[in-house]
mmCIF file with all atom_site columns, C-alpha atoms in Angstrom:
data_model
loop_
_atom_site.group_PDB
_atom_site.id
_atom_site.type_symbol
_atom_site.label_atom_id
_atom_site.label_alt_id
_atom_site.label_comp_id
_atom_site.label_asym_id
_atom_site.label_entity_id
_atom_site.label_seq_id
_atom_site.pdbx_PDB_ins_code
_atom_site.Cartn_x
_atom_site.Cartn_y
_atom_site.Cartn_z
_atom_site.occupancy
_atom_site.B_iso_or_equiv
_atom_site.pdbx_formal_charge
_atom_site.auth_seq_id
_atom_site.auth_comp_id
_atom_site.auth_asym_id
_atom_site.auth_atom_id
_atom_site.pdbx_PDB_model_num
ATOM 1   C CA . GLY A 1 1   ? 51.136 -162.990 21.601  1.00 81.00 ? 1   GLY A CA 1
ATOM 2   C CA . GLU A 1 2   ? 49.612 -160.741 18.979  1.00 88.00 ? 2   GLU A CA 1
ATOM 3   C CA . ASN A 1 3   ? 50.034 -161.678 15.288  1.00 93.00 ? 3   ASN A CA 1
ATOM 4   C CA . VAL A 1 4   ? 49.246 -159.073 12.630  1.00 97.00 ? 4   VAL A CA 1
ATOM 5   C CA . GLU A 1 5   ? 48.846 -160.055 8.979   1.00 97.00 ? 5   GLU A CA 1
ATOM 6   C CA . GLN A 1 6   ? 48.767 -157.438 6.229   1.00 98.00 ? 6   GLN A CA 1
ATOM 7   C CA . HIS A 1 7   ? 47.568 -157.653 2.608   1.00 97.00 ? 7   HIS A CA 1
ATOM 8   C CA . PRO A 1 8   ? 48.465 -157.042 -0.109  1.00 98.00 ? 8   PRO A CA 1
ATOM 9   C CA . SER A 1 9   ? 52.244 -156.937 0.060   1.00 97.00 ? 9   SER A CA 1
ATOM 10  C CA . THR A 1 10  ? 52.383 -154.689 -3.012  1.00 98.00 ? 10  THR A CA 1
ATOM 11  C CA . LEU A 1 11  ? 49.775 -152.379 -4.504  1.00 98.00 ? 11  LEU A CA 1
ATOM 12  C CA . SER A 1 12  ? 49.980 -150.340 -7.697  1.00 98.00 ? 12  SER A CA 1
ATOM 13  C CA . VAL A 1 13  ? 47.285 -147.733 -8.387  1.00 98.00 ? 13  VAL A CA 1
ATOM 14  C CA . GLN A 1 14  ? 46.694 -145.041 -10.954 1.00 98.00 ? 14  GLN A CA 1
ATOM 15  C CA . GLU A 1 15  ? 46.957 -141.492 -9.668  1.00 98.00 ? 15  GLU A CA 1
ATOM 16  C CA . GLY A 1 16  ? 43.551 -140.340 -8.487  1.00 98.00 ? 16  GLY A CA 1
ATOM 17  C CA . ASP A 1 17  ? 42.294 -143.849 -7.727  1.00 98.00 ? 17  ASP A CA 1
ATOM 18  C CA . SER A 1 18  ? 41.775 -145.257 -4.224  1.00 98.00 ? 18  SER A CA 1
ATOM 19  C CA . ALA A 1 19  ? 44.059 -147.647 -2.352  1.00 98.00 ? 19  ALA A CA 1
ATOM 20  C CA . VAL A 1 20  ? 42.936 -150.081 0.333   1.00 98.00 ? 20  VAL A CA 1
ATOM 21  C CA . ILE A 1 21  ? 45.192 -152.057 2.672   1.00 98.00 ? 21  ILE A CA 1
ATOM 22  C CA . LYS A 1 22  ? 43.776 -154.696 4.997   1.00 98.00 ? 22  LYS A CA 1
ATOM 23  C CA . CYS A 1 23  ? 45.119 -156.116 8.258   1.00 98.00 ? 23  CYS A CA 1
ATOM 24  C CA . THR A 1 24  ? 43.938 -158.856 10.585  1.00 98.00 ? 24  THR A CA 1
ATOM 25  C CA . TYR A 1 25  ? 44.986 -159.420 14.176  1.00 97.00 ? 25  TYR A CA 1
ATOM 26  C CA . SER A 1 26  ? 44.786 -162.380 16.492  1.00 96.00 ? 26  SER A CA 1
ATOM 27  C CA . ASP A 1 27  ? 44.550 -160.992 20.046  1.00 93.00 ? 27  ASP A CA 1
ATOM 28  C CA . SER A 1 28  ? 41.025 -159.942 20.974  1.00 93.00 ? 28  SER A CA 1
ATOM 29  C CA . ALA A 1 29  ? 42.536 -157.742 23.719  1.00 92.00 ? 29  ALA A CA 1
ATOM 30  C CA . SER A 1 30  ? 44.060 -155.428 21.096  1.00 94.00 ? 30  SER A CA 1
ATOM 31  C CA . ASN A 1 31  ? 42.549 -151.976 21.397  1.00 94.00 ? 31  ASN A CA 1
ATOM 32  C CA . TYR A 1 32  ? 44.942 -149.603 19.647  1.00 95.00 ? 32  TYR A CA 1
ATOM 33  C CA . PHE A 1 33  ? 45.646 -149.707 15.897  1.00 97.00 ? 33  PHE A CA 1
ATOM 34  C CA . PRO A 1 34  ? 48.088 -147.213 14.334  1.00 97.00 ? 34  PRO A CA 1
ATOM 35  C CA . TRP A 1 35  ? 49.170 -146.936 10.715  1.00 98.00 ? 35  TRP A CA 1
ATOM 36  C CA . TYR A 1 36  ? 52.629 -145.821 9.671   1.00 98.00 ? 36  TYR A CA 1
ATOM 37  C CA . LYS A 1 37  ? 54.027 -144.607 6.350   1.00 98.00 ? 37  LYS A CA 1
ATOM 38  C CA . GLN A 1 38  ? 57.702 -145.226 5.643   1.00 97.00 ? 38  GLN A CA 1
ATOM 39  C CA . GLU A 1 39  ? 59.362 -143.641 2.647   1.00 95.00 ? 39  GLU A CA 1
ATOM 40  C CA . LEU A 1 40  ? 62.616 -145.103 1.388   1.00 91.00 ? 40  LEU A CA 1
ATOM 41  C CA . GLY A 1 41  ? 65.429 -144.447 3.852   1.00 88.00 ? 41  GLY A CA 1
ATOM 42  C CA . LYS A 1 42  ? 63.199 -142.503 6.238   1.00 91.00 ? 42  LYS A CA 1
ATOM 43  C CA . ARG A 1 43  ? 61.581 -143.058 9.607   1.00 94.00 ? 43  ARG A CA 1
ATOM 44  C CA . PRO A 1 44  ? 58.126 -144.639 9.975   1.00 96.00 ? 44  PRO A CA 1
ATOM 45  C CA . GLN A 1 45  ? 55.678 -141.750 10.262  1.00 97.00 ? 45  GLN A CA 1
ATOM 46  C CA . LEU A 1 46  ? 52.378 -142.104 12.109  1.00 96.00 ? 46  LEU A CA 1
ATOM 47  C CA . ILE A 1 47  ? 49.612 -141.134 9.682   1.00 97.00 ? 47  ILE A CA 1
ATOM 48  C CA . ILE A 1 48  ? 46.465 -142.165 11.549  1.00 97.00 ? 48  ILE A CA 1
ATOM 49  C CA . ASP A 1 49  ? 45.416 -144.325 14.479  1.00 96.00 ? 49  ASP A CA 1
ATOM 50  C CA . ILE A 1 50  ? 42.165 -145.732 15.825  1.00 96.00 ? 50  ILE A CA 1
ATOM 51  C CA . ARG A 1 51  ? 41.069 -147.039 19.181  1.00 93.00 ? 51  ARG A CA 1
ATOM 52  C CA . SER A 1 52  ? 38.641 -149.869 19.716  1.00 89.00 ? 52  SER A CA 1
ATOM 53  C CA . ASN A 1 53  ? 35.786 -147.655 20.893  1.00 88.00 ? 53  ASN A CA 1
ATOM 54  C CA . VAL A 1 54  ? 35.593 -146.122 17.397  1.00 87.00 ? 54  VAL A CA 1
ATOM 55  C CA . GLY A 1 55  ? 34.605 -147.906 14.180  1.00 92.00 ? 55  GLY A CA 1
ATOM 56  C CA . GLU A 1 56  ? 35.930 -145.384 11.683  1.00 96.00 ? 56  GLU A CA 1
ATOM 57  C CA . LYS A 1 57  ? 38.204 -142.362 11.625  1.00 96.00 ? 57  LYS A CA 1
ATOM 58  C CA . LYS A 1 58  ? 39.001 -139.941 8.800   1.00 97.00 ? 58  LYS A CA 1
ATOM 59  C CA . ASP A 1 59  ? 41.727 -137.400 8.214   1.00 95.00 ? 59  ASP A CA 1
ATOM 60  C CA . GLN A 1 60  ? 41.468 -135.661 4.855   1.00 96.00 ? 60  GLN A CA 1
ATOM 61  C CA . ARG A 1 61  ? 42.183 -138.314 2.185   1.00 97.00 ? 61  ARG A CA 1
ATOM 62  C CA . ILE A 1 62  ? 42.958 -141.054 4.711   1.00 98.00 ? 62  ILE A CA 1
ATOM 63  C CA . ALA A 1 63  ? 40.457 -143.177 6.610   1.00 98.00 ? 63  ALA A CA 1
ATOM 64  C CA . VAL A 1 64  ? 40.709 -146.241 8.807   1.00 98.00 ? 64  VAL A CA 1
ATOM 65  C CA . THR A 1 65  ? 37.928 -148.698 9.616   1.00 97.00 ? 65  THR A CA 1
ATOM 66  C CA . LEU A 1 66  ? 37.883 -151.260 12.415  1.00 97.00 ? 66  LEU A CA 1
ATOM 67  C CA . ASN A 1 67  ? 35.784 -154.401 12.784  1.00 96.00 ? 67  ASN A CA 1
ATOM 68  C CA . LYS A 1 68  ? 36.473 -155.810 16.260  1.00 94.00 ? 68  LYS A CA 1
ATOM 69  C CA . THR A 1 69  ? 34.176 -158.775 15.804  1.00 94.00 ? 69  THR A CA 1
ATOM 70  C CA . ALA A 1 70  ? 36.056 -159.952 12.734  1.00 95.00 ? 70  ALA A CA 1
ATOM 71  C CA . LYS A 1 71  ? 39.394 -158.686 14.097  1.00 96.00 ? 71  LYS A CA 1
ATOM 72  C CA . HIS A 1 72  ? 40.355 -156.743 11.040  1.00 96.00 ? 72  HIS A CA 1
ATOM 73  C CA . PHE A 1 73  ? 41.069 -153.125 10.185  1.00 97.00 ? 73  PHE A CA 1
ATOM 74  C CA . SER A 1 74  ? 41.731 -151.318 6.928   1.00 98.00 ? 74  SER A CA 1
ATOM 75  C CA . LEU A 1 75  ? 43.410 -148.186 5.603   1.00 98.00 ? 75  LEU A CA 1
ATOM 76  C CA . HIS A 1 76  ? 41.737 -146.298 2.774   1.00 98.00 ? 76  HIS A CA 1
ATOM 77  C CA . ILE A 1 77  ? 43.538 -143.639 0.767   1.00 98.00 ? 77  ILE A CA 1
ATOM 78  C CA . THR A 1 78  ? 41.381 -141.696 -1.670  1.00 98.00 ? 78  THR A CA 1
ATOM 79  C CA . GLU A 1 79  ? 42.481 -139.535 -4.621  1.00 98.00 ? 79  GLU A CA 1
ATOM 80  C CA . THR A 1 80  ? 45.982 -140.988 -4.499  1.00 98.00 ? 80  THR A CA 1
ATOM 81  C CA . GLN A 1 81  ? 48.927 -138.795 -5.424  1.00 97.00 ? 81  GLN A CA 1
ATOM 82  C CA . PRO A 1 82  ? 52.535 -139.696 -6.364  1.00 96.00 ? 82  PRO A CA 1
ATOM 83  C CA . GLU A 1 83  ? 53.695 -138.595 -2.902  1.00 96.00 ? 83  GLU A CA 1
ATOM 84  C CA . ASP A 1 84  ? 51.549 -141.363 -1.398  1.00 98.00 ? 84  ASP A CA 1
ATOM 85  C CA . SER A 1 85  ? 54.052 -143.898 -2.797  1.00 98.00 ? 85  SER A CA 1
ATOM 86  C CA . ALA A 1 86  ? 55.697 -145.545 0.220   1.00 98.00 ? 86  ALA A CA 1
ATOM 87  C CA . VAL A 1 87  ? 55.569 -148.631 2.434   1.00 98.00 ? 87  VAL A CA 1
ATOM 88  C CA . TYR A 1 88  ? 52.607 -148.659 4.789   1.00 98.00 ? 88  TYR A CA 1
ATOM 89  C CA . PHE A 1 89  ? 52.563 -150.644 8.036   1.00 98.00 ? 89  PHE A CA 1
ATOM 90  C CA . CYS A 1 90  ? 49.620 -151.509 10.228  1.00 98.00 ? 90  CYS A CA 1
ATOM 91  C CA . ALA A 1 91  ? 50.114 -152.344 13.897  1.00 98.00 ? 91  ALA A CA 1
ATOM 92  C CA . ALA A 1 92  ? 48.123 -153.518 16.903  1.00 97.00 ? 92  ALA A CA 1
ATOM 93  C CA . ARG A 1 93  ? 48.610 -153.268 20.641  1.00 94.00 ? 93  ARG A CA 1
ATOM 94  C CA . PRO A 1 94  ? 46.627 -154.949 23.417  1.00 89.00 ? 94  PRO A CA 1
ATOM 95  C CA . SER A 1 95  ? 45.675 -152.841 26.414  1.00 84.00 ? 95  SER A CA 1
ATOM 96  C CA . ASN A 1 96  ? 47.355 -155.445 28.669  1.00 79.00 ? 96  ASN A CA 1
ATOM 97  C CA . ASP A 1 97  ? 50.691 -155.474 26.845  1.00 82.00 ? 97  ASP A CA 1
ATOM 98  C CA . TYR A 1 98  ? 53.500 -153.074 26.097  1.00 80.00 ? 98  TYR A CA 1
ATOM 99  C CA . LYS A 1 99  ? 54.293 -154.590 22.715  1.00 88.00 ? 99  LYS A CA 1
ATOM 100 C CA . LEU A 1 100 ? 53.226 -152.931 19.471  1.00 93.00 ? 100 LEU A CA 1
ATOM 101 C CA . SER A 1 101 ? 53.061 -155.649 16.794  1.00 96.00 ? 101 SER A CA 1
ATOM 102 C CA . PHE A 1 102 ? 53.512 -154.650 13.153  1.00 97.00 ? 102 PHE A CA 1
ATOM 103 C CA . GLY A 1 103 ? 52.372 -156.182 9.902   1.00 97.00 ? 103 GLY A CA 1
ATOM 104 C CA . ALA A 1 104 ? 54.917 -156.990 7.202   1.00 96.00 ? 104 ALA A CA 1
ATOM 105 C CA . GLY A 1 105 ? 54.094 -153.874 5.197   1.00 97.00 ? 105 GLY A CA 1
ATOM 106 C CA . THR A 1 106 ? 52.470 -152.917 1.889   1.00 98.00 ? 106 THR A CA 1
ATOM 107 C CA . THR A 1 107 ? 54.495 -151.214 -0.834  1.00 98.00 ? 107 THR A CA 1
ATOM 108 C CA . VAL A 1 108 ? 52.189 -148.728 -2.535  1.00 98.00 ? 108 VAL A CA 1
ATOM 109 C CA . THR A 1 109 ? 53.132 -147.312 -5.923  1.00 98.00 ? 109 THR A CA 1
ATOM 110 C CA . VAL A 1 110 ? 51.044 -144.507 -7.405  1.00 98.00 ? 110 VAL A CA 1
ATOM 111 C CA . ARG A 1 111 ? 51.429 -144.335 -11.188 1.00 96.00 ? 111 ARG A CA 1
ATOM 112 C CA . ALA A 1 112 ? 51.256 -140.863 -12.703 1.00 92.00 ? 112 ALA A CA 1
ATOM 113 C CA . GLU B 2 1   ? 59.129 -129.330 19.794  1.00 60.00 ? 1   GLU B CA 1
ATOM 114 C CA . THR B 2 2   ? 62.171 -131.561 19.377  1.00 73.00 ? 2   THR B CA 1
ATOM 115 C CA . GLY B 2 3   ? 61.578 -134.900 17.673  1.00 92.00 ? 3   GLY B CA 1
ATOM 116 C CA . VAL B 2 4   ? 63.190 -138.259 18.376  1.00 96.00 ? 4   VAL B CA 1
ATOM 117 C CA . THR B 2 5   ? 66.892 -138.299 17.532  1.00 96.00 ? 5   THR B CA 1
ATOM 118 C CA . GLN B 2 6   ? 69.166 -141.321 17.232  1.00 97.00 ? 6   GLN B CA 1
ATOM 119 C CA . SER B 2 7   ? 72.904 -141.756 16.951  1.00 97.00 ? 7   SER B CA 1
ATOM 120 C CA . PRO B 2 8   ? 74.917 -142.864 15.158  1.00 97.00 ? 8   PRO B CA 1
ATOM 121 C CA . THR B 2 9   ? 73.152 -143.034 11.791  1.00 97.00 ? 9   THR B CA 1
ATOM 122 C CA . HIS B 2 10  ? 75.319 -145.846 10.495  1.00 97.00 ? 10  HIS B CA 1
ATOM 123 C CA . LEU B 2 11  ? 77.613 -148.342 12.161  1.00 96.00 ? 11  LEU B CA 1
ATOM 124 C CA . ILE B 2 12  ? 79.742 -151.225 10.928  1.00 98.00 ? 12  ILE B CA 1
ATOM 125 C CA . LYS B 2 13  ? 80.856 -153.933 13.347  1.00 98.00 ? 13  LYS B CA 1
ATOM 126 C CA . THR B 2 14  ? 82.246 -157.444 13.163  1.00 97.00 ? 14  THR B CA 1
ATOM 127 C CA . ARG B 2 15  ? 80.871 -160.612 14.694  1.00 97.00 ? 15  ARG B CA 1
ATOM 128 C CA . GLY B 2 16  ? 81.435 -160.927 18.419  1.00 97.00 ? 16  GLY B CA 1
ATOM 129 C CA . GLN B 2 17  ? 81.762 -157.202 19.038  1.00 98.00 ? 17  GLN B CA 1
ATOM 130 C CA . GLN B 2 18  ? 79.501 -155.077 21.209  1.00 98.00 ? 18  GLN B CA 1
ATOM 131 C CA . VAL B 2 19  ? 77.553 -151.983 20.189  1.00 98.00 ? 19  VAL B CA 1
ATOM 132 C CA . THR B 2 20  ? 75.694 -149.137 21.925  1.00 98.00 ? 20  THR B CA 1
ATOM 133 C CA . LEU B 2 21  ? 73.001 -147.162 20.156  1.00 98.00 ? 21  LEU B CA 1
ATOM 134 C CA . ARG B 2 22  ? 71.538 -143.958 21.555  1.00 98.00 ? 22  ARG B CA 1
ATOM 135 C CA . CYS B 2 23  ? 68.143 -142.283 21.478  1.00 98.00 ? 23  CYS B CA 1
ATOM 136 C CA . SER B 2 24  ? 66.822 -138.956 22.692  1.00 97.00 ? 24  SER B CA 1
ATOM 137 C CA . SER B 2 25  ? 63.073 -138.931 23.146  1.00 95.00 ? 25  SER B CA 1
ATOM 138 C CA . GLN B 2 26  ? 60.721 -136.287 21.861  1.00 93.00 ? 26  GLN B CA 1
ATOM 139 C CA . SER B 2 27  ? 60.288 -133.473 24.341  1.00 90.00 ? 27  SER B CA 1
ATOM 140 C CA . GLY B 2 28  ? 57.603 -134.300 26.884  1.00 89.00 ? 28  GLY B CA 1
ATOM 141 C CA . HIS B 2 29  ? 57.726 -138.058 26.222  1.00 92.00 ? 29  HIS B CA 1
ATOM 142 C CA . ASN B 2 30  ? 58.651 -140.360 29.102  1.00 93.00 ? 30  ASN B CA 1
ATOM 143 C CA . THR B 2 31  ? 58.536 -143.780 27.430  1.00 94.00 ? 31  THR B CA 1
ATOM 144 C CA . VAL B 2 32  ? 61.000 -145.216 24.928  1.00 96.00 ? 32  VAL B CA 1
ATOM 145 C CA . SER B 2 33  ? 60.593 -148.356 22.823  1.00 96.00 ? 33  SER B CA 1
ATOM 146 C CA . TRP B 2 34  ? 63.216 -150.017 20.651  1.00 98.00 ? 34  TRP B CA 1
ATOM 147 C CA . TYR B 2 35  ? 62.556 -151.942 17.455  1.00 98.00 ? 35  TYR B CA 1
ATOM 148 C CA . GLN B 2 36  ? 64.622 -153.973 14.996  1.00 98.00 ? 36  GLN B CA 1
ATOM 149 C CA . GLN B 2 37  ? 63.647 -153.651 11.336  1.00 97.00 ? 37  GLN B CA 1
ATOM 150 C CA . ALA B 2 38  ? 65.205 -156.141 8.943   1.00 95.00 ? 38  ALA B CA 1
ATOM 151 C CA . LEU B 2 39  ? 65.223 -155.282 5.251   1.00 92.00 ? 39  LEU B CA 1
ATOM 152 C CA . GLY B 2 40  ? 61.762 -155.616 3.731   1.00 90.00 ? 40  GLY B CA 1
ATOM 153 C CA . GLN B 2 41  ? 60.038 -156.365 7.037   1.00 93.00 ? 41  GLN B CA 1
ATOM 154 C CA . GLY B 2 42  ? 58.026 -154.560 9.662   1.00 95.00 ? 42  GLY B CA 1
ATOM 155 C CA . PRO B 2 43  ? 59.614 -153.342 12.894  1.00 96.00 ? 43  PRO B CA 1
ATOM 156 C CA . GLN B 2 44  ? 59.964 -156.013 15.594  1.00 97.00 ? 44  GLN B CA 1
ATOM 157 C CA . PHE B 2 45  ? 59.559 -154.929 19.220  1.00 96.00 ? 45  PHE B CA 1
ATOM 158 C CA . ILE B 2 46  ? 62.698 -155.393 21.338  1.00 97.00 ? 46  ILE B CA 1
ATOM 159 C CA . PHE B 2 47  ? 61.731 -153.744 24.632  1.00 96.00 ? 47  PHE B CA 1
ATOM 160 C CA . GLN B 2 48  ? 60.255 -150.657 26.241  1.00 95.00 ? 48  GLN B CA 1
ATOM 161 C CA . TYR B 2 49  ? 61.550 -148.425 29.045  1.00 96.00 ? 49  TYR B CA 1
ATOM 162 C CA . TYR B 2 50  ? 59.538 -146.299 31.445  1.00 93.00 ? 50  TYR B CA 1
ATOM 163 C CA . ARG B 2 51  ? 60.815 -144.632 34.603  1.00 91.00 ? 51  ARG B CA 1
ATOM 164 C CA . GLU B 2 52  ? 64.270 -146.044 33.905  1.00 93.00 ? 52  GLU B CA 1
ATOM 165 C CA . GLU B 2 53  ? 63.026 -149.634 34.011  1.00 94.00 ? 53  GLU B CA 1
ATOM 166 C CA . GLU B 2 54  ? 62.300 -152.212 31.326  1.00 94.00 ? 54  GLU B CA 1
ATOM 167 C CA . ASN B 2 55  ? 58.548 -152.829 31.423  1.00 88.00 ? 55  ASN B CA 1
ATOM 168 C CA . GLY B 2 56  ? 58.072 -155.054 28.383  1.00 89.00 ? 56  GLY B CA 1
ATOM 169 C CA . ARG B 2 57  ? 60.202 -157.249 26.152  1.00 92.00 ? 57  ARG B CA 1
ATOM 170 C CA . GLY B 2 58  ? 59.801 -158.996 22.809  1.00 93.00 ? 58  GLY B CA 1
ATOM 171 C CA . ASN B 2 59  ? 61.417 -162.237 21.635  1.00 93.00 ? 59  ASN B CA 1
ATOM 172 C CA . PHE B 2 60  ? 65.010 -161.096 21.802  1.00 96.00 ? 60  PHE B CA 1
ATOM 173 C CA . PRO B 2 61  ? 67.837 -162.802 23.736  1.00 97.00 ? 61  PRO B CA 1
ATOM 174 C CA . PRO B 2 62  ? 69.425 -161.288 26.871  1.00 97.00 ? 62  PRO B CA 1
ATOM 175 C CA . ARG B 2 63  ? 72.406 -160.034 24.882  1.00 98.00 ? 63  ARG B CA 1
ATOM 176 C CA . PHE B 2 64  ? 70.035 -157.228 23.855  1.00 98.00 ? 64  PHE B CA 1
ATOM 177 C CA . SER B 2 65  ? 69.846 -154.874 26.836  1.00 97.00 ? 65  SER B CA 1
ATOM 178 C CA . GLY B 2 66  ? 69.018 -151.270 27.461  1.00 97.00 ? 66  GLY B CA 1
ATOM 179 C CA . LEU B 2 67  ? 69.005 -148.315 29.759  1.00 97.00 ? 67  LEU B CA 1
ATOM 180 C CA . GLN B 2 68  ? 66.849 -145.264 30.272  1.00 97.00 ? 68  GLN B CA 1
ATOM 181 C CA . PHE B 2 69  ? 68.211 -142.145 31.927  1.00 95.00 ? 69  PHE B CA 1
ATOM 182 C CA . PRO B 2 70  ? 66.468 -139.560 34.144  1.00 94.00 ? 70  PRO B CA 1
ATOM 183 C CA . ASN B 2 71  ? 66.085 -137.245 31.122  1.00 93.00 ? 71  ASN B CA 1
ATOM 184 C CA . TYR B 2 72  ? 64.195 -140.111 29.369  1.00 94.00 ? 72  TYR B CA 1
ATOM 185 C CA . SER B 2 73  ? 66.926 -140.710 26.801  1.00 95.00 ? 73  SER B CA 1
ATOM 186 C CA . SER B 2 74  ? 67.842 -144.332 26.229  1.00 97.00 ? 74  SER B CA 1
ATOM 187 C CA . GLU B 2 75  ? 70.535 -146.721 25.059  1.00 98.00 ? 75  GLU B CA 1
ATOM 188 C CA . LEU B 2 76  ? 70.324 -150.076 23.336  1.00 98.00 ? 76  LEU B CA 1
ATOM 189 C CA . ASN B 2 77  ? 73.271 -152.388 23.915  1.00 98.00 ? 77  ASN B CA 1
ATOM 190 C CA . VAL B 2 78  ? 73.913 -155.528 21.923  1.00 98.00 ? 78  VAL B CA 1
ATOM 191 C CA . ASN B 2 79  ? 76.649 -157.952 22.958  1.00 98.00 ? 79  ASN B CA 1
ATOM 192 C CA . ALA B 2 80  ? 78.278 -160.775 20.984  1.00 98.00 ? 80  ALA B CA 1
ATOM 193 C CA . LEU B 2 81  ? 77.049 -159.431 17.663  1.00 98.00 ? 81  LEU B CA 1
ATOM 194 C CA . GLU B 2 82  ? 75.859 -161.944 15.068  1.00 97.00 ? 82  GLU B CA 1
ATOM 195 C CA . LEU B 2 83  ? 75.424 -161.540 11.321  1.00 97.00 ? 83  LEU B CA 1
ATOM 196 C CA . ASP B 2 84  ? 71.631 -161.652 11.746  1.00 96.00 ? 84  ASP B CA 1
ATOM 197 C CA . ASP B 2 85  ? 71.797 -158.545 13.919  1.00 98.00 ? 85  ASP B CA 1
ATOM 198 C CA . SER B 2 86  ? 72.338 -156.505 10.758  1.00 98.00 ? 86  SER B CA 1
ATOM 199 C CA . ALA B 2 87  ? 69.249 -154.286 10.582  1.00 97.00 ? 87  ALA B CA 1
ATOM 200 C CA . LEU B 2 88  ? 67.818 -150.828 11.087  1.00 97.00 ? 88  LEU B CA 1
ATOM 201 C CA . TYR B 2 89  ? 67.335 -150.150 14.805  1.00 98.00 ? 89  TYR B CA 1
ATOM 202 C CA . LEU B 2 90  ? 64.517 -147.753 15.518  1.00 98.00 ? 90  LEU B CA 1
ATOM 203 C CA . CYS B 2 91  ? 63.713 -145.897 18.681  1.00 97.00 ? 91  CYS B CA 1
ATOM 204 C CA . ALA B 2 92  ? 60.209 -144.577 19.354  1.00 97.00 ? 92  ALA B CA 1
ATOM 205 C CA . SER B 2 93  ? 59.064 -142.318 22.158  1.00 95.00 ? 93  SER B CA 1
ATOM 206 C CA . SER B 2 94  ? 55.635 -141.714 23.595  1.00 93.00 ? 94  SER B CA 1
ATOM 207 C CA . LEU B 2 95  ? 53.743 -140.820 26.726  1.00 91.00 ? 95  LEU B CA 1
ATOM 208 C CA . ALA B 2 96  ? 52.991 -143.758 29.010  1.00 88.00 ? 96  ALA B CA 1
ATOM 209 C CA . GLY B 2 97  ? 49.843 -145.691 28.152  1.00 84.00 ? 97  GLY B CA 1
ATOM 210 C CA . TRP B 2 98  ? 48.776 -148.461 25.803  1.00 82.00 ? 98  TRP B CA 1
ATOM 211 C CA . ASP B 2 99  ? 46.998 -146.121 23.412  1.00 85.00 ? 99  ASP B CA 1
ATOM 212 C CA . GLN B 2 100 ? 49.606 -143.395 23.216  1.00 90.00 ? 100 GLN B CA 1
ATOM 213 C CA . PRO B 2 101 ? 51.048 -142.743 19.737  1.00 93.00 ? 101 PRO B CA 1
ATOM 214 C CA . GLN B 2 102 ? 54.676 -143.722 19.269  1.00 94.00 ? 102 GLN B CA 1
ATOM 215 C CA . HIS B 2 103 ? 56.899 -141.436 17.222  1.00 95.00 ? 103 HIS B CA 1
ATOM 216 C CA . PHE B 2 104 ? 60.008 -142.843 15.593  1.00 97.00 ? 104 PHE B CA 1
ATOM 217 C CA . GLY B 2 105 ? 63.516 -141.572 15.066  1.00 97.00 ? 105 GLY B CA 1
ATOM 218 C CA . ASP B 2 106 ? 65.436 -142.017 11.813  1.00 96.00 ? 106 ASP B CA 1
ATOM 219 C CA . GLY B 2 107 ? 67.123 -145.146 13.122  1.00 97.00 ? 107 GLY B CA 1
ATOM 220 C CA . THR B 2 108 ? 70.647 -146.528 13.215  1.00 97.00 ? 108 THR B CA 1
ATOM 221 C CA . ARG B 2 109 ? 71.681 -148.770 10.341  1.00 97.00 ? 109 ARG B CA 1
ATOM 222 C CA . LEU B 2 110 ? 73.863 -151.527 11.834  1.00 98.00 ? 110 LEU B CA 1
ATOM 223 C CA . SER B 2 111 ? 75.901 -153.748 9.536   1.00 97.00 ? 111 SER B CA 1
ATOM 224 C CA . ILE B 2 112 ? 77.727 -156.800 10.855  1.00 97.00 ? 112 ILE B CA 1
ATOM 225 C CA . LEU B 2 113 ? 80.635 -158.139 8.811   1.00 95.00 ? 113 LEU B CA 1
#
């Protein structure tokens, strides 16, 4: 089955700086890659997703890149703000499977 | 548009008991997936329901079972509860399809004593 690894496990950045989280996956059949943000005690919230026919996708201060050859994808947050502090999860899903596999999460802290 | 709702929010049980958790899908969504999230970890896929049938399952024993109803709402049942079952149980709904975004509810926090 799919195995998703996520790095780093914790990330501290100064407000206004950029944050980058990287994930690798094992199943070459994976074609859908969502990212979720989970604030303490709240539900995981979908913030952006990318499909394998696209190499990059942007939404305001958030961007995701995908390298299918290397089987890795990354989340980039620019101009970080205190409200970006949360746990971020990457996930991957093969087109021939119903299972969405998550990484272990990255705790992002934005220092004011 | 109504989002995903789960009940109850918190539950305390003892070992060996049985529990039923409930989920109402977001309006227009016909697929429901259940996840277990242990403290400090990512959600782990339990199973998915579509058209009232289980159509995918993760590495969870048969004592984890579920149902989906004609209105697309769903239940997660866990029998013979064990201490390791203590976790946040999340429900996510979506349209059918491998690339359809899943939207989560707030979860049920289950504690086993």
